[in-house]
Short mmCIF file of C-alpha atoms in Angstrom, two decimals:
data_model
loop_
_atom_site.label_atom_id
_atom_site.label_comp_id
_atom_site.label_asym_id
_atom_site.label_seq_id
_atom_site.Cartn_x
_atom_site.Cartn_y
_atom_site.Cartn_z
CA MET R 259 15.63 -27.47 -13.75
CA THR R 260 17.41 -30.78 -13.15
CA ALA R 261 20.89 -29.28 -13.54
CA VAL R 262 20.10 -26.46 -11.08
CA LEU R 263 18.67 -29.01 -8.63
CA GLN R 264 21.82 -31.13 -8.86
CA GLN R 265 24.06 -28.11 -8.24
CA THR R 266 22.00 -27.07 -5.22
CA LEU R 267 21.89 -30.53 -3.68
CA ALA R 268 25.63 -30.97 -4.20
CA GLN R 269 26.25 -28.06 -1.82
CA LEU R 270 24.18 -29.51 1.03
CA PRO R 271 25.78 -31.45 3.89
CA GLN R 272 24.64 -34.89 2.76
CA SER R 273 26.60 -37.69 1.13
CA GLY R 274 25.85 -39.54 -2.08
CA ASP R 275 25.57 -38.92 -5.78
CA ALA R 276 23.08 -36.09 -6.40
CA SER R 277 23.24 -36.74 -10.13
CA GLN R 278 22.16 -40.37 -9.79
CA ARG R 279 19.38 -39.55 -7.32
CA THR R 280 17.92 -36.72 -9.39
CA GLY R 281 17.91 -39.13 -12.31
CA GLN R 282 15.87 -41.55 -10.23
CA LEU R 283 13.52 -38.72 -9.28
CA SER R 284 12.96 -37.82 -12.92
CA ALA R 285 12.27 -41.46 -13.74
CA ILE R 286 9.60 -41.68 -11.00
CA VAL R 287 8.00 -38.40 -12.08
CA ASP R 288 7.83 -39.56 -15.71
CA SER R 289 6.64 -43.09 -14.90
CA ASP R 290 3.12 -44.46 -15.24
CA LEU R 291 2.78 -45.19 -11.53
CA PRO R 292 -0.64 -44.35 -10.02
CA LEU R 293 -0.77 -41.52 -7.48
CA GLN R 294 -0.45 -43.61 -4.29
CA SER R 295 2.49 -45.67 -5.62
CA PHE R 296 4.11 -42.52 -7.00
CA LEU R 297 4.07 -40.87 -3.57
CA GLU R 298 5.21 -44.02 -1.76
CA GLN R 299 8.27 -44.28 -4.01
CA LEU R 300 8.86 -40.55 -4.04
CA LEU R 301 9.15 -39.92 -0.29
CA PRO R 302 12.13 -42.21 0.50
CA LEU R 303 13.98 -40.67 -2.42
CA LEU R 304 13.25 -37.10 -1.25
CA ALA R 305 14.46 -38.00 2.23
CA ASP R 306 17.60 -39.52 0.77
CA LEU R 307 18.26 -36.49 -1.43
CA LEU R 308 18.21 -34.13 1.55
CA GLY R 309 19.80 -36.47 4.09
CA ALA R 310 16.49 -36.47 5.97
CA GLN R 311 15.00 -38.93 8.45
CA ALA R 312 11.36 -38.77 7.40
CA ALA R 313 9.03 -37.12 4.92
CA VAL R 314 5.34 -36.49 4.24
CA ALA R 315 3.39 -35.56 1.13
CA TRP R 316 0.30 -33.67 2.27
CA MET R 317 -2.62 -33.59 -0.18
CA LYS R 318 -6.04 -31.93 -0.17
CA ILE R 319 -8.88 -33.85 -1.76
CA GLN R 320 -12.48 -32.66 -1.50
CA GLY R 321 -11.51 -30.17 1.19
CA ALA R 322 -9.80 -32.72 3.48
CA VAL R 323 -6.01 -32.78 4.03
CA PHE R 324 -4.35 -36.15 4.39
CA GLY R 325 -0.73 -37.23 4.39
CA VAL R 326 1.23 -40.04 2.81
CA ARG R 327 3.97 -40.60 5.40
CA TYR R 328 7.44 -42.06 5.42
CA ARG R 329 8.96 -42.89 8.86
CA MET R 330 6.95 -40.20 10.66
CA GLU R 331 6.06 -42.53 13.53
CA GLN R 332 9.65 -42.14 14.74
CA VAL R 333 9.33 -38.36 14.81
CA LEU R 334 5.89 -37.97 16.44
CA PRO R 335 5.45 -40.87 18.88
CA SER R 336 2.76 -39.24 21.06
CA VAL R 337 -0.80 -38.11 20.31
CA ALA R 338 -0.11 -34.70 21.89
CA GLN R 339 2.83 -34.12 19.56
CA GLN R 340 0.76 -35.19 16.57
CA LYS R 341 -1.99 -32.65 17.36
CA LYS R 342 0.52 -29.81 17.70
CA HIS R 343 2.13 -30.94 14.47
CA GLU R 344 -1.24 -30.83 12.69
CA ARG R 345 -1.57 -27.13 13.53
CA LEU R 346 1.92 -26.56 12.16
CA VAL R 347 0.99 -28.28 8.89
CA GLN R 348 -2.13 -26.10 8.58
CA PHE R 349 0.08 -23.05 9.04
CA ALA R 350 2.60 -24.23 6.42
CA TRP R 351 -0.10 -25.19 3.91
CA TYR R 352 -0.99 -21.58 3.11
CA GLN R 353 2.55 -20.28 2.75
CA LYS R 354 3.51 -19.46 -0.83
CA LYS R 355 7.19 -20.29 -0.44
CA SER R 356 9.36 -22.88 1.26
CA LEU R 357 10.15 -22.44 4.95
CA MET R 358 12.28 -24.04 7.62
CA ILE R 359 11.01 -24.23 11.21
CA GLU R 360 13.38 -24.97 14.05
CA PRO R 361 12.45 -27.30 16.93
CA ALA R 362 10.75 -25.68 19.91
CA GLY R 363 13.25 -24.43 22.47
CA THR R 364 16.18 -23.95 20.10
CA THR R 365 17.89 -20.64 19.42
CA GLY R 366 16.05 -18.78 16.67
CA GLY R 367 13.32 -21.43 16.58
CA ASN R 368 9.85 -20.94 15.20
CA THR R 369 10.46 -17.59 13.57
CA GLN R 370 9.91 -18.59 9.93
CA PRO R 371 8.26 -16.95 8.14
CA SER R 372 6.36 -14.79 10.64
CA GLY R 373 4.99 -14.79 14.13
CA PRO R 374 6.60 -14.79 17.57
CA PRO R 375 8.39 -17.88 18.96
CA SER R 376 5.41 -18.58 21.22
CA SER R 377 2.89 -18.66 18.36
CA ALA R 378 0.90 -21.90 18.45
CA ALA R 379 0.53 -21.82 14.67
CA ASN R 380 4.21 -22.38 13.96
CA TYR R 381 5.18 -24.32 17.07
CA ASN R 382 7.41 -27.25 16.13
CA PRO R 383 6.91 -30.09 18.67
CA THR R 384 9.63 -32.33 17.18
CA GLY R 385 13.33 -32.39 17.91
CA HIS R 386 14.07 -31.79 14.23
CA ARG R 387 14.28 -28.96 11.77
CA LEU R 388 11.23 -29.22 9.51
CA LEU R 389 11.45 -28.15 5.91
CA PHE R 390 8.15 -27.36 4.16
CA ALA R 391 7.65 -26.72 0.45
CA PRO R 392 4.20 -25.86 -0.93
CA ILE R 393 3.26 -27.21 -4.36
CA LEU R 394 1.21 -24.56 -6.17
CA HIS R 395 -1.14 -24.76 -9.14
CA LEU R 396 -2.37 -21.42 -10.49
CA THR R 397 -0.93 -19.80 -7.33
CA GLU R 398 -3.04 -22.02 -5.04
CA PRO R 399 -1.64 -24.90 -2.90
CA ILE R 400 -2.56 -28.39 -4.06
CA ALA R 401 0.01 -30.27 -1.96
CA LEU R 402 2.71 -29.73 0.63
CA LEU R 403 6.04 -31.49 1.04
CA GLU R 404 7.41 -31.90 4.55
CA ILE R 405 11.00 -33.03 5.04
CA VAL R 406 12.27 -33.94 8.52
CA LEU R 407 15.93 -33.04 8.71
CA PRO R 408 18.25 -34.90 11.10
CA PRO R 409 18.64 -33.43 14.62
CA GLN R 410 21.48 -30.92 14.66
CA HIS R 411 22.35 -28.93 17.74
CA ALA R 412 24.60 -26.52 15.86
CA GLU R 413 23.08 -23.50 14.14
CA LEU R 414 22.86 -23.70 10.37
CA SER R 415 24.60 -20.92 8.50
CA VAL R 416 22.45 -18.51 6.53
CA GLN R 417 23.94 -19.94 3.35
CA HIS R 418 22.97 -23.51 4.27
CA LYS R 419 19.44 -22.45 5.22
CA GLN R 420 19.02 -20.73 1.88
CA LEU R 421 20.34 -23.82 0.10
CA TYR R 422 17.82 -26.06 1.89
CA LEU R 423 14.98 -23.67 1.06
CA ARG R 424 16.05 -23.44 -2.57
CA ALA R 425 16.38 -27.23 -2.83
CA ALA R 426 12.89 -27.65 -1.36
CA GLU R 427 11.43 -25.25 -3.93
CA LEU R 428 13.14 -27.07 -6.80
CA LEU R 429 11.95 -30.45 -5.52
CA ALA R 430 8.40 -29.10 -5.19
CA ASP R 431 8.53 -27.93 -8.81
CA LYS R 432 9.64 -31.40 -9.85
CA VAL R 433 6.95 -33.15 -7.82
CA TYR R 434 4.33 -30.79 -9.30
CA LEU R 435 5.09 -32.25 -12.73
CA GLY R 436 4.44 -35.72 -11.34
CA LEU R 437 1.17 -34.70 -9.70
CA LYS R 438 0.05 -32.95 -12.87
CA ARG R 439 0.37 -36.27 -14.74
CA ARG R 440 -1.76 -38.07 -12.18
CA MET R 441 -4.37 -35.55 -11.02
CA ALA R 442 -7.13 -33.50 -12.60
CA MET R 443 -5.93 -29.96 -12.02
CA PRO R 444 -8.41 -27.10 -11.54
CA GLN R 445 -9.05 -24.96 -14.62
CA ALA R 446 -7.72 -21.42 -14.74
CA GLN R 447 -10.29 -18.84 -13.63
CA LEU R 448 -10.41 -15.28 -14.94
CA ALA R 449 -11.46 -14.03 -11.50
CA GLN R 450 -8.30 -15.51 -10.00
CA ALA R 451 -6.13 -13.91 -12.68
CA HIS R 452 -7.88 -10.58 -12.05
CA GLN R 453 -7.16 -10.89 -8.33
CA GLU R 454 -3.49 -11.70 -8.93
CA LEU R 455 -3.04 -8.84 -11.39
CA THR R 456 -4.83 -6.40 -9.08
CA SER R 457 -2.51 -7.45 -6.27
CA LEU R 458 0.49 -7.03 -8.56
CA GLY R 459 -0.75 -3.57 -9.56
CA GLY R 460 -0.87 -2.54 -5.92
CA GLU R 461 2.66 -3.80 -5.31
CA LEU R 462 3.96 -1.96 -8.38
CA GLN R 463 2.27 1.27 -7.28
CA ALA R 464 3.99 1.01 -3.92
CA LEU R 465 7.34 0.39 -5.64
CA GLN R 466 6.76 3.30 -8.02
CA SER R 467 5.99 5.57 -5.09
CA GLN R 468 9.23 4.53 -3.43
CA ILE R 469 11.16 5.14 -6.67
CA ARG R 470 9.71 8.66 -6.94
CA LEU R 471 10.65 9.47 -3.35
CA THR R 472 14.18 8.15 -3.90
CA ILE R 473 14.64 10.18 -7.09
CA ASP R 474 13.22 13.31 -5.41
CA GLY R 475 15.73 12.95 -2.60
CA ARG R 476 18.70 12.63 -4.95
CA LEU R 477 17.64 15.44 -7.30
CA ALA R 478 17.11 17.82 -4.38
CA LYS R 479 20.88 17.78 -3.82
CA PHE R 480 21.49 19.55 -7.15
CA HIS R 481 19.33 22.60 -6.34
CA GLY R 482 21.43 25.71 -6.99
CA TRP R 483 24.22 23.96 -8.88
CA SER R 484 25.66 25.14 -12.20
CA PHE R 485 28.45 23.56 -14.18
CA GLY R 486 31.33 25.19 -15.99
CA SER R 487 29.83 25.46 -19.46
CA LEU R 488 26.63 25.38 -21.50
CA THR R 489 27.58 21.95 -22.82
CA GLU R 490 27.94 20.52 -19.30
CA ASN R 491 24.67 22.06 -18.13
CA GLN R 492 22.91 20.60 -21.17
CA GLN R 493 24.50 17.22 -20.50
CA PHE R 494 23.20 17.32 -16.91
CA ALA R 495 19.67 18.13 -18.09
CA LYS R 496 19.88 15.25 -20.57
CA LEU R 497 21.02 12.81 -17.84
CA VAL R 498 18.11 13.87 -15.61
CA HIS R 499 15.62 13.30 -18.44
CA GLN R 500 17.06 9.90 -19.30
CA LEU R 501 16.84 8.83 -15.65
CA VAL R 502 13.27 9.93 -14.99
CA ASP R 503 12.01 8.84 -18.42
CA SER R 504 13.33 5.31 -17.84
CA HIS R 505 10.92 5.10 -14.89
CA GLY R 506 7.93 6.62 -16.69
CA LEU R 507 8.35 9.99 -14.94
CA ARG R 508 8.78 13.68 -15.70
CA VAL R 509 10.11 16.56 -13.62
CA VAL R 510 7.55 18.99 -12.20
CA CYS R 511 7.53 22.53 -13.56
CA GLN R 512 8.03 24.77 -10.53
CA GLU R 513 5.90 27.53 -12.10
CA CYS R 514 2.72 25.66 -13.16
CA GLN R 515 3.21 22.21 -11.58
CA HIS R 516 2.75 20.40 -14.92
CA PRO R 517 4.96 17.47 -16.00
CA ALA R 518 7.90 18.73 -18.04
CA ILE R 519 11.34 18.00 -19.41
CA LEU R 520 14.30 19.87 -17.92
CA ARG R 521 16.39 21.59 -20.58
CA CYS R 522 19.27 24.05 -20.63
CA LEU R 523 19.04 26.61 -23.43
CA ARG R 524 21.36 29.30 -24.73
CA ALA R 525 19.94 32.68 -23.69
CA GLY R 526 21.10 36.31 -23.72
CA ASN R 527 24.07 37.06 -21.52
CA ALA R 528 23.93 33.73 -19.68
CA LYS R 529 27.08 32.19 -21.10
CA ASN R 530 26.36 28.80 -19.48
CA GLY R 531 22.68 28.83 -20.49
CA VAL R 532 19.46 28.84 -18.48
CA PHE R 533 17.43 25.92 -17.13
CA VAL R 534 13.83 25.75 -18.31
CA PHE R 535 10.85 23.40 -18.03
CA ASP R 536 9.68 22.28 -21.49
CA HIS R 537 6.04 21.11 -21.65
CA TYR R 538 2.80 21.26 -23.60
CA LEU R 539 -0.04 23.30 -22.13
CA GLU R 540 -3.44 24.07 -23.67
CA THR R 541 -1.86 27.09 -25.36
CA GLY R 542 0.83 24.93 -26.95
CA ARG R 543 4.46 24.20 -26.24
CA THR R 544 5.71 26.35 -23.36
CA PHE R 545 9.03 26.98 -21.62
CA HIS R 546 8.85 28.09 -18.00
CA GLY R 547 11.71 29.07 -15.74
CA GLY R 548 14.97 30.51 -16.97
CA THR R 549 17.35 30.28 -14.00
CA THR R 550 21.11 30.11 -14.44
CA THR R 551 21.33 27.47 -11.70
CA ILE R 552 19.53 24.17 -11.41
CA PRO R 553 15.98 24.73 -10.07
CA ARG R 554 14.38 22.60 -7.37
CA LEU R 555 13.55 19.26 -9.01
CA THR R 556 10.78 16.84 -8.11
CA VAL R 557 9.15 14.15 -10.25
CA ILE R 558 5.66 13.12 -11.28
CA THR R 559 4.13 10.38 -13.42
CA LYS R 560 4.65 10.88 -17.14
CA PRO R 561 1.43 12.09 -18.85
CA ALA R 562 -0.39 9.99 -21.42
CA ARG R 563 0.54 10.46 -25.05
CA ARG R 564 -1.58 13.11 -26.76
CA SER R 565 -3.14 12.93 -30.22
CA ALA R 566 -1.76 15.43 -32.70
CA VAL R 567 -4.38 17.92 -33.87
CA GLY R 568 -6.02 16.84 -37.15
CA SER R 569 -4.11 13.56 -37.23
CA ASP R 570 -4.72 9.94 -36.31
CA THR R 571 -1.12 9.62 -35.12
CA VAL R 572 -0.06 10.06 -31.52
CA ALA R 573 2.52 12.68 -30.59
CA GLU R 574 4.88 12.31 -27.67
CA GLU R 575 4.51 14.78 -24.82
CA PRO R 576 7.83 16.50 -24.09
#
């Protein structure tokens, strides 16, 4: 982690020895300093690492959010600005990844990560770019780093923005190790794991659906094709099977709509073979089709493995 952090920081537009500073950061993280002293020594170093003007470590204890600040009085001199900034912190707290928010009124400002420029939730009342990095434990935020970058009128390139965001994530990971040494972290809960895995399952189903649609679209182009020999037709059928099988899929038999494997078999007077759908039905192994050109191909989820009759082993469906 340290080497990656050094490489990332070295590409940012700030001066100084990233290697020496990350070494100091590691020393603070691994020290025996109590929590308050740890944060007080941490913030100036984080600001220095990113060429920043100020920084805050936001913490939540017993439901209340409070901040350990470094030079923030220079950034938010008025009460009105402070109140608007508090809403911005509340917005950033529940983000699961680092984000950069431009000052109000600048080109492209207040569009990270979502919401219109006029949204009160992500309105940045300062004259600075603000870099936020959540610190997560068991996918839930336990702290939030805020880095106040120096005022820059010029637009940052996409590359530099991504570097700042990546650096913030790496620093948050490093700070998490320090907090873990000094705080009693919540225990893992099965209900939380169940929720995360259920959410992951939904995302994977959506991805799988998109994969099926993409494969369907590509395979549709081959409808009616035939290659110059039996060997080539068999090679095509093999390539189709390898592709769909790698995604847990089968082609759909156009006669009975069951999952099947596309094959090209030698048959009668068809010198280049015939395309068939190979599958197991209740009556046993069955071949449907028999066209000399590639039939219409769509895909479906691969069926579960079936137990062989009279055996404790499991046989693969074709």
